[in-house]
Short mmCIF file of C-alpha atoms in Angstrom, two decimals:
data_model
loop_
_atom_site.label_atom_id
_atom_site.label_comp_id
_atom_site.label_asym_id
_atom_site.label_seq_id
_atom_site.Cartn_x
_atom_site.Cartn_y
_atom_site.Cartn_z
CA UNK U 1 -7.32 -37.26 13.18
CA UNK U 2 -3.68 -37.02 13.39
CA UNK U 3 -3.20 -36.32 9.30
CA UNK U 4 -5.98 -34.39 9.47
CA UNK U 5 -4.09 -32.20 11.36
CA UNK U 6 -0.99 -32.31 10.30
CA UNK U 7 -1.97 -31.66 6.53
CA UNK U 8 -2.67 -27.99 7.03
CA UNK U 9 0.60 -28.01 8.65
CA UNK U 10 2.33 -29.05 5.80
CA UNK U 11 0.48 -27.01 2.99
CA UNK U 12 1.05 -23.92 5.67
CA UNK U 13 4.98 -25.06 5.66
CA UNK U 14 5.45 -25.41 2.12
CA UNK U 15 3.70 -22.10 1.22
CA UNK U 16 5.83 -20.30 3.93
CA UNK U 17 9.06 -21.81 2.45
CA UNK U 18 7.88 -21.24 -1.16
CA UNK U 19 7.66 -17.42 -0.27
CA UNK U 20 10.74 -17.28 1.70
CA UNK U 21 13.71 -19.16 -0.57
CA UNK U 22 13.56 -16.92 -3.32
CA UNK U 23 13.91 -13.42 -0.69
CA UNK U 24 16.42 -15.48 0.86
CA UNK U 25 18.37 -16.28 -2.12
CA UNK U 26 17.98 -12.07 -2.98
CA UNK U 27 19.31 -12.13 0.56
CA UNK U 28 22.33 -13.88 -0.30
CA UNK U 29 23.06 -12.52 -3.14
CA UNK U 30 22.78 -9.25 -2.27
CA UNK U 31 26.00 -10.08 0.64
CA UNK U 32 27.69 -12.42 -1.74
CA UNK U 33 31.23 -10.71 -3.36
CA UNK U 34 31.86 -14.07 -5.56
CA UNK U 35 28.76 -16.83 -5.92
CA UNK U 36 29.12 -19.33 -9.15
CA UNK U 37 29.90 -22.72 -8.73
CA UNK U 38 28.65 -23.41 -5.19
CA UNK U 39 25.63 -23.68 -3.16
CA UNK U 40 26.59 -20.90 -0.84
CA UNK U 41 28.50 -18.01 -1.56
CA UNK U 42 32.95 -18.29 -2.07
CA UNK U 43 33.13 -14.73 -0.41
CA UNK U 44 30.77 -12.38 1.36
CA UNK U 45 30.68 -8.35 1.64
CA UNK U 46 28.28 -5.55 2.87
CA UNK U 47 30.11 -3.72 0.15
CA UNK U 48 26.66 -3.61 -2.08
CA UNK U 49 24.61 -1.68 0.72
CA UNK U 50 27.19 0.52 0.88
CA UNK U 51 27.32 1.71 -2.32
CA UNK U 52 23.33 1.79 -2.63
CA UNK U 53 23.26 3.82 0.48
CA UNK U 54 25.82 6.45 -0.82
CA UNK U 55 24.11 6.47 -4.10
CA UNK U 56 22.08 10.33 -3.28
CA UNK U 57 19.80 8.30 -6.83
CA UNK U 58 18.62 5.72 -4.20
CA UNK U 59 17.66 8.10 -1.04
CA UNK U 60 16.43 10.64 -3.05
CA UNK U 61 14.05 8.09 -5.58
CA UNK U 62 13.05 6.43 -2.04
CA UNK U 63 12.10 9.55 -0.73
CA UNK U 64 10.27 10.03 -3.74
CA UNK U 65 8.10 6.84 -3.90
CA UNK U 66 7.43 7.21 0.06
CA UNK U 67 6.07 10.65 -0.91
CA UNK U 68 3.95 9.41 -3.65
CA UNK U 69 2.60 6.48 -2.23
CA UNK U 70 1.65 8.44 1.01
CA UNK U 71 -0.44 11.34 -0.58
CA UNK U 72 -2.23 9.04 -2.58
CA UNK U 73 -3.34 7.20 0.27
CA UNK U 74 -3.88 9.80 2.35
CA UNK U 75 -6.07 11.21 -0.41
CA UNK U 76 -7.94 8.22 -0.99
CA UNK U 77 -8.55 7.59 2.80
CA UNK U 78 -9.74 11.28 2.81
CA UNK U 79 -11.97 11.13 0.12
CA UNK U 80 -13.66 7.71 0.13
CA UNK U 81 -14.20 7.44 3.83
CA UNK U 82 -16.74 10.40 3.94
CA UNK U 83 -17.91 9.75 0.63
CA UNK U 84 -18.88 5.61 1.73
CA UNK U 85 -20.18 6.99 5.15
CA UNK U 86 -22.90 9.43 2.93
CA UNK U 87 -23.54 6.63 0.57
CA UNK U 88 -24.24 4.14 2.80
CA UNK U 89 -26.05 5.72 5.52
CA UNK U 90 -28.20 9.18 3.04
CA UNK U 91 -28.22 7.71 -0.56
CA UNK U 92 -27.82 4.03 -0.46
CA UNK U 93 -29.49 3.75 -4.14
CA UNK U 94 -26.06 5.13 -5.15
CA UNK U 95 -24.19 2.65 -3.68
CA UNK U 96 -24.07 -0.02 -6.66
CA UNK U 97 -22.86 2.82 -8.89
CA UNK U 98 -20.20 3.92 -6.58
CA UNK U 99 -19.22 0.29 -7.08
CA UNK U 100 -18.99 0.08 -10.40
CA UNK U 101 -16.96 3.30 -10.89
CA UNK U 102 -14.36 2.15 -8.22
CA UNK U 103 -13.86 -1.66 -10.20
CA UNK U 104 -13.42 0.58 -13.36
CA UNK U 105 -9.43 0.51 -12.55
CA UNK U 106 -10.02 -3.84 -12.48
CA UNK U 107 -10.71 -3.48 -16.34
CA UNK U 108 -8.48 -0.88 -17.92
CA UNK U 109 -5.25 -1.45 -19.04
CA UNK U 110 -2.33 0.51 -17.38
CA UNK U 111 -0.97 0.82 -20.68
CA UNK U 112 -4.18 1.90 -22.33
CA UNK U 113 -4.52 4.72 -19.15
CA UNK U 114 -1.03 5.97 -19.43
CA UNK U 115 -1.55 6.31 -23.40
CA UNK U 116 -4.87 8.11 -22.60
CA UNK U 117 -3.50 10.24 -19.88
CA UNK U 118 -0.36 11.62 -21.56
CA UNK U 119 -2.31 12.89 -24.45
CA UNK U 120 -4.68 14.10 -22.13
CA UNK U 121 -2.15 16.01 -19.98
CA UNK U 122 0.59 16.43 -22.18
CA UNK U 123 -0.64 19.82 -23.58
CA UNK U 124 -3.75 22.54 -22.15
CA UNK U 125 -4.15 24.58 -18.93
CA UNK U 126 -3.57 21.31 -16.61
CA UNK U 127 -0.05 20.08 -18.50
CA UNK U 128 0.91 17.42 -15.51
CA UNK U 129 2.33 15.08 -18.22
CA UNK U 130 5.79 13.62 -16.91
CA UNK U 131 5.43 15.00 -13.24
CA UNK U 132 5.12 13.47 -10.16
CA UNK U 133 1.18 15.34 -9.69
CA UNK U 134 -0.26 13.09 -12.75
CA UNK U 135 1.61 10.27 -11.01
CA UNK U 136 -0.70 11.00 -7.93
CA UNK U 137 -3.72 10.97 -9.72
CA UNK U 138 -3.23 7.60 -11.21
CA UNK U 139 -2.38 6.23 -8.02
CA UNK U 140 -5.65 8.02 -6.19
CA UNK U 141 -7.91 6.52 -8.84
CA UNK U 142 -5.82 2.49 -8.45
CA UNK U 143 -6.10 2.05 -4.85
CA UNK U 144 -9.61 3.39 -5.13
CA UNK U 145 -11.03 -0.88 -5.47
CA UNK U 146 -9.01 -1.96 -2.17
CA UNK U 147 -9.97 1.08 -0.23
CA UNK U 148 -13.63 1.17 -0.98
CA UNK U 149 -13.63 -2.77 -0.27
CA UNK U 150 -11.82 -2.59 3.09
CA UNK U 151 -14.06 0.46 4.34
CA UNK U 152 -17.10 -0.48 3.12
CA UNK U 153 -16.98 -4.31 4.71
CA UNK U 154 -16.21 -2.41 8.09
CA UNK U 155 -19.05 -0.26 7.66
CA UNK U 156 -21.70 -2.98 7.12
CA UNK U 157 -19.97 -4.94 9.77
CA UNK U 158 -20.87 -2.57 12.14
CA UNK U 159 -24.10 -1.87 11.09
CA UNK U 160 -23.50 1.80 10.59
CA UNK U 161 -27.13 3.29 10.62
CA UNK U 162 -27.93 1.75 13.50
CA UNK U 163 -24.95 2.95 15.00
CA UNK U 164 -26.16 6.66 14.17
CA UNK U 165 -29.80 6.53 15.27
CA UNK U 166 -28.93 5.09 18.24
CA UNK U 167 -26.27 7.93 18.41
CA UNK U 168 -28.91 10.55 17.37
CA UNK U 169 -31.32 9.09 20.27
CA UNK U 170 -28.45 10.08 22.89
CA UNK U 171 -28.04 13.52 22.03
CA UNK U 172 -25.60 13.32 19.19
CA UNK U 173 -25.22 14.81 16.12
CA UNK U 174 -24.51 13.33 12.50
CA UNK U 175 -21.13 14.81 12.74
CA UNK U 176 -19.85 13.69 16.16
CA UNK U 177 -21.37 10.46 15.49
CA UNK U 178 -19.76 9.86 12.84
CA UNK U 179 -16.38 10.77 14.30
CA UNK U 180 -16.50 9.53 17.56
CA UNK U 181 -18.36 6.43 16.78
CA UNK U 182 -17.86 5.35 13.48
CA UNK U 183 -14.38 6.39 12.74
CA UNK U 184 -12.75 4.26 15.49
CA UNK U 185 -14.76 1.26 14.17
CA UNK U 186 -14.09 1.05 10.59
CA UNK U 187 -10.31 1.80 11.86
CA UNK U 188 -9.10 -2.05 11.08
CA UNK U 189 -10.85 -1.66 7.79
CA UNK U 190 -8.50 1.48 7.06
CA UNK U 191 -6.05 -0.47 8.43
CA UNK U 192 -6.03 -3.35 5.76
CA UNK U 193 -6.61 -1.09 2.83
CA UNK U 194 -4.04 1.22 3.76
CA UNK U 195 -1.38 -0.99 4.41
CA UNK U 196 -2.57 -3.30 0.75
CA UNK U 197 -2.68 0.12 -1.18
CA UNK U 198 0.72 1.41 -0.06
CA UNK U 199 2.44 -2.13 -0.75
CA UNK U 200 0.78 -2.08 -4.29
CA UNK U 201 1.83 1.56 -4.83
CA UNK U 202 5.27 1.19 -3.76
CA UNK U 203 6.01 -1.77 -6.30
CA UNK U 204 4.05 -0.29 -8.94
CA UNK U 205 6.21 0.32 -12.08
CA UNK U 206 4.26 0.42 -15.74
CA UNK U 207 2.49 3.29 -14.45
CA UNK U 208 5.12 5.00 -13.72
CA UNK U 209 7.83 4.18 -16.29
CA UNK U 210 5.20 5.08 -18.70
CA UNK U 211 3.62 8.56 -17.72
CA UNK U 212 7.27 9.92 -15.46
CA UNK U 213 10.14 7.83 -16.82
CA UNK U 214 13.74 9.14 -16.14
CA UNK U 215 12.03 12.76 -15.44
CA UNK U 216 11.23 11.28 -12.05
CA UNK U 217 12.82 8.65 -10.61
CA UNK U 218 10.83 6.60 -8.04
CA UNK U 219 12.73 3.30 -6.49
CA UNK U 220 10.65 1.18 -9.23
CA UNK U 221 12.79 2.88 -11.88
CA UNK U 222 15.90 3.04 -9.80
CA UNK U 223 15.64 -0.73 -9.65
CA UNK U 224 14.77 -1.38 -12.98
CA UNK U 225 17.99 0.74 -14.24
CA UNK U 226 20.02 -1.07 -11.78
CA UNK U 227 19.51 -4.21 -13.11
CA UNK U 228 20.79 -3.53 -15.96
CA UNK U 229 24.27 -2.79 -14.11
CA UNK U 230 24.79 -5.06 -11.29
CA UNK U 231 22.66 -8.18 -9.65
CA UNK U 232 24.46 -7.76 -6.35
CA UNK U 233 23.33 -3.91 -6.21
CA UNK U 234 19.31 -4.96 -7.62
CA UNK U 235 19.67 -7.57 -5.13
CA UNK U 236 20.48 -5.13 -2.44
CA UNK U 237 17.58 -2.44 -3.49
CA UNK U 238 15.07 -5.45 -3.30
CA UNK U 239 16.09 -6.16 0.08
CA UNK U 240 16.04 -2.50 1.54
CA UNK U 241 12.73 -2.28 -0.33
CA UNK U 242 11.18 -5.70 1.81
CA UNK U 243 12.57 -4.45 5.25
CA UNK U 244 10.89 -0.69 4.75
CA UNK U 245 8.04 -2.22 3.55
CA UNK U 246 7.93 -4.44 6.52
CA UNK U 247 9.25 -1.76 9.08
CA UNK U 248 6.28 0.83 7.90
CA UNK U 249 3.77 -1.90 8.26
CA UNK U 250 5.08 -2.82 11.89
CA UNK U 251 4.51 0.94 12.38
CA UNK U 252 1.17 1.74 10.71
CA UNK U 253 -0.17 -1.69 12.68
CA UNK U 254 1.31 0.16 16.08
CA UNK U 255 -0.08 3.75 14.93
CA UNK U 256 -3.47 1.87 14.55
CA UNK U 257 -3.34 -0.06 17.16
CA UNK U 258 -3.21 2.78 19.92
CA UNK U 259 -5.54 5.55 18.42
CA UNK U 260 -7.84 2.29 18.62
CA UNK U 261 -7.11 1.91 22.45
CA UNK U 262 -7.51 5.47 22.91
CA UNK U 263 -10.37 5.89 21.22
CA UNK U 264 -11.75 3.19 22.98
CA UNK U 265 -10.55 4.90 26.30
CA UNK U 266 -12.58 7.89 25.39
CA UNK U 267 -15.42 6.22 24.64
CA UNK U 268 -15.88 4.55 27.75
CA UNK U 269 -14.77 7.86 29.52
CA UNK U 270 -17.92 9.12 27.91
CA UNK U 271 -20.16 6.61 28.43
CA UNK U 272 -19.16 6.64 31.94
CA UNK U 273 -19.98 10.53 32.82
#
């Protein structure tokens, strides 16, 4: 009984440190003035950071990759959560077609779409080819597998027609029903996809070395060009890139988190009168 139990322990322990030594080794280097011969670093420095932080490249290539990653999202969220509601609940006979076209990303190259979309856009009335709007589009249509997977699971989780008859019984309509009701449930659902779609987007860079390139930078290119010319300064732009990552998660979890206990507070507000 005892290995039993300590096994998972263990696997759990050497995962966790398996994940952690390399960041913490970016860590270190990214504070290190002069590391060679030695385990730990001869001399340390925040000099790095400070650099990347008066570099206007770096604030204004993060602000452009927060921008990015955020309308896609939001445009997915906007799109496919409606569009999975009227599936699943009017025209379920769609529904394995809806799934195909959303796994279509799973098999096509991103070098074969970025080929096919810069001679698509390169030229014609919609000529998006090396701007940040085609760069949109290709993120819409990736995230499109993890946010139909995360919202639809909710949604049959929750048994979502009979949510809305027995919505429809009490005096509601479709609409209300479906915001009042079903919105607040499928929230952890939006929750997961939103937060695995923005951490994909925002270290996503074949897409978008091929179709923007130099003509706009995002962080992925900032980084990759800084690599070239310093390890302590990559080292430092990985490092900023983990905490925001973590520090917008912490937040989106918190966001979440209280429009759930609100809507929950309404809910039983209503039920109540």
């Amino acid at each position: 009984m005892k290995r039993s139990r300590a096994f998972p322990k263990v696997i759990l322990t050497v995962t966790m440190l398996y994940l952690l030594i390399p960041l913490l080794a970016t860590l270190l280097y990214s504070v290190a003035n002069s590391w060679q011969n030695t385990i730990l670093p001869d001399s340390w420095t925040l000099g790095w950071f400070r650099d990347l932080f008066m570099d206007p490249r770096f604030i204004q290539s993060l602000w452009r990759t927060l921008w990015i990653c955020f309308l896609s999202v939001g445009l997915s969220v906007v799109v496919m959560l409606p569009t999975i509601f009227i599936v699943v609940v009017y025209l379920p006979r769609l529904e394995k077609l809806l799934n195909i076209l959303v796994l279509i990303p799973y098999a096509a190259p991103g070098v074969v779409m970025a080929v096919g979309l810069i001679k698509l856009y390169s030229s014609g009335p919609v000529a998006i080819a090396g701007t940040m709007w085609i760069l949109v589009g290709v993120y819409f249509v990736a995230v499109l597998p993890y946010m139909y997977q995360g919202i639809r699971n909710s949604m049959r989780t929750i048994r979502t027609i009979d949510l809305i008859e027995a919505a429809e019984m009490l005096g509601a309509s479709k609409l209300m029903a479906f915001r009042q009701i079903i919105v607040p449930n499928v929230l952890p659902g939006i929750r997961v996809s939103v937060l695995l779609s923005f951490s994909i987007l925002f270290g996503e860079f074949v897409m978008a070395n091929l179709l923007v390139g130099g003509q706009f930078e995002t962080i992925q290119i900032y980084l990759y060009h800084r690599l070239s010319e310093s390890g302590h300064l990559a080292s430092a732009v990985v490092i900023c890139y983990f905490l925001l990552i973590l520090i917008l998660s912490g937040i989106l979890l918190a966001l979440s988190g209280i429009l759930g206990r609100q809507s929950t507070a309404a809910h039983k507000k209503g039920s109540g009168q």
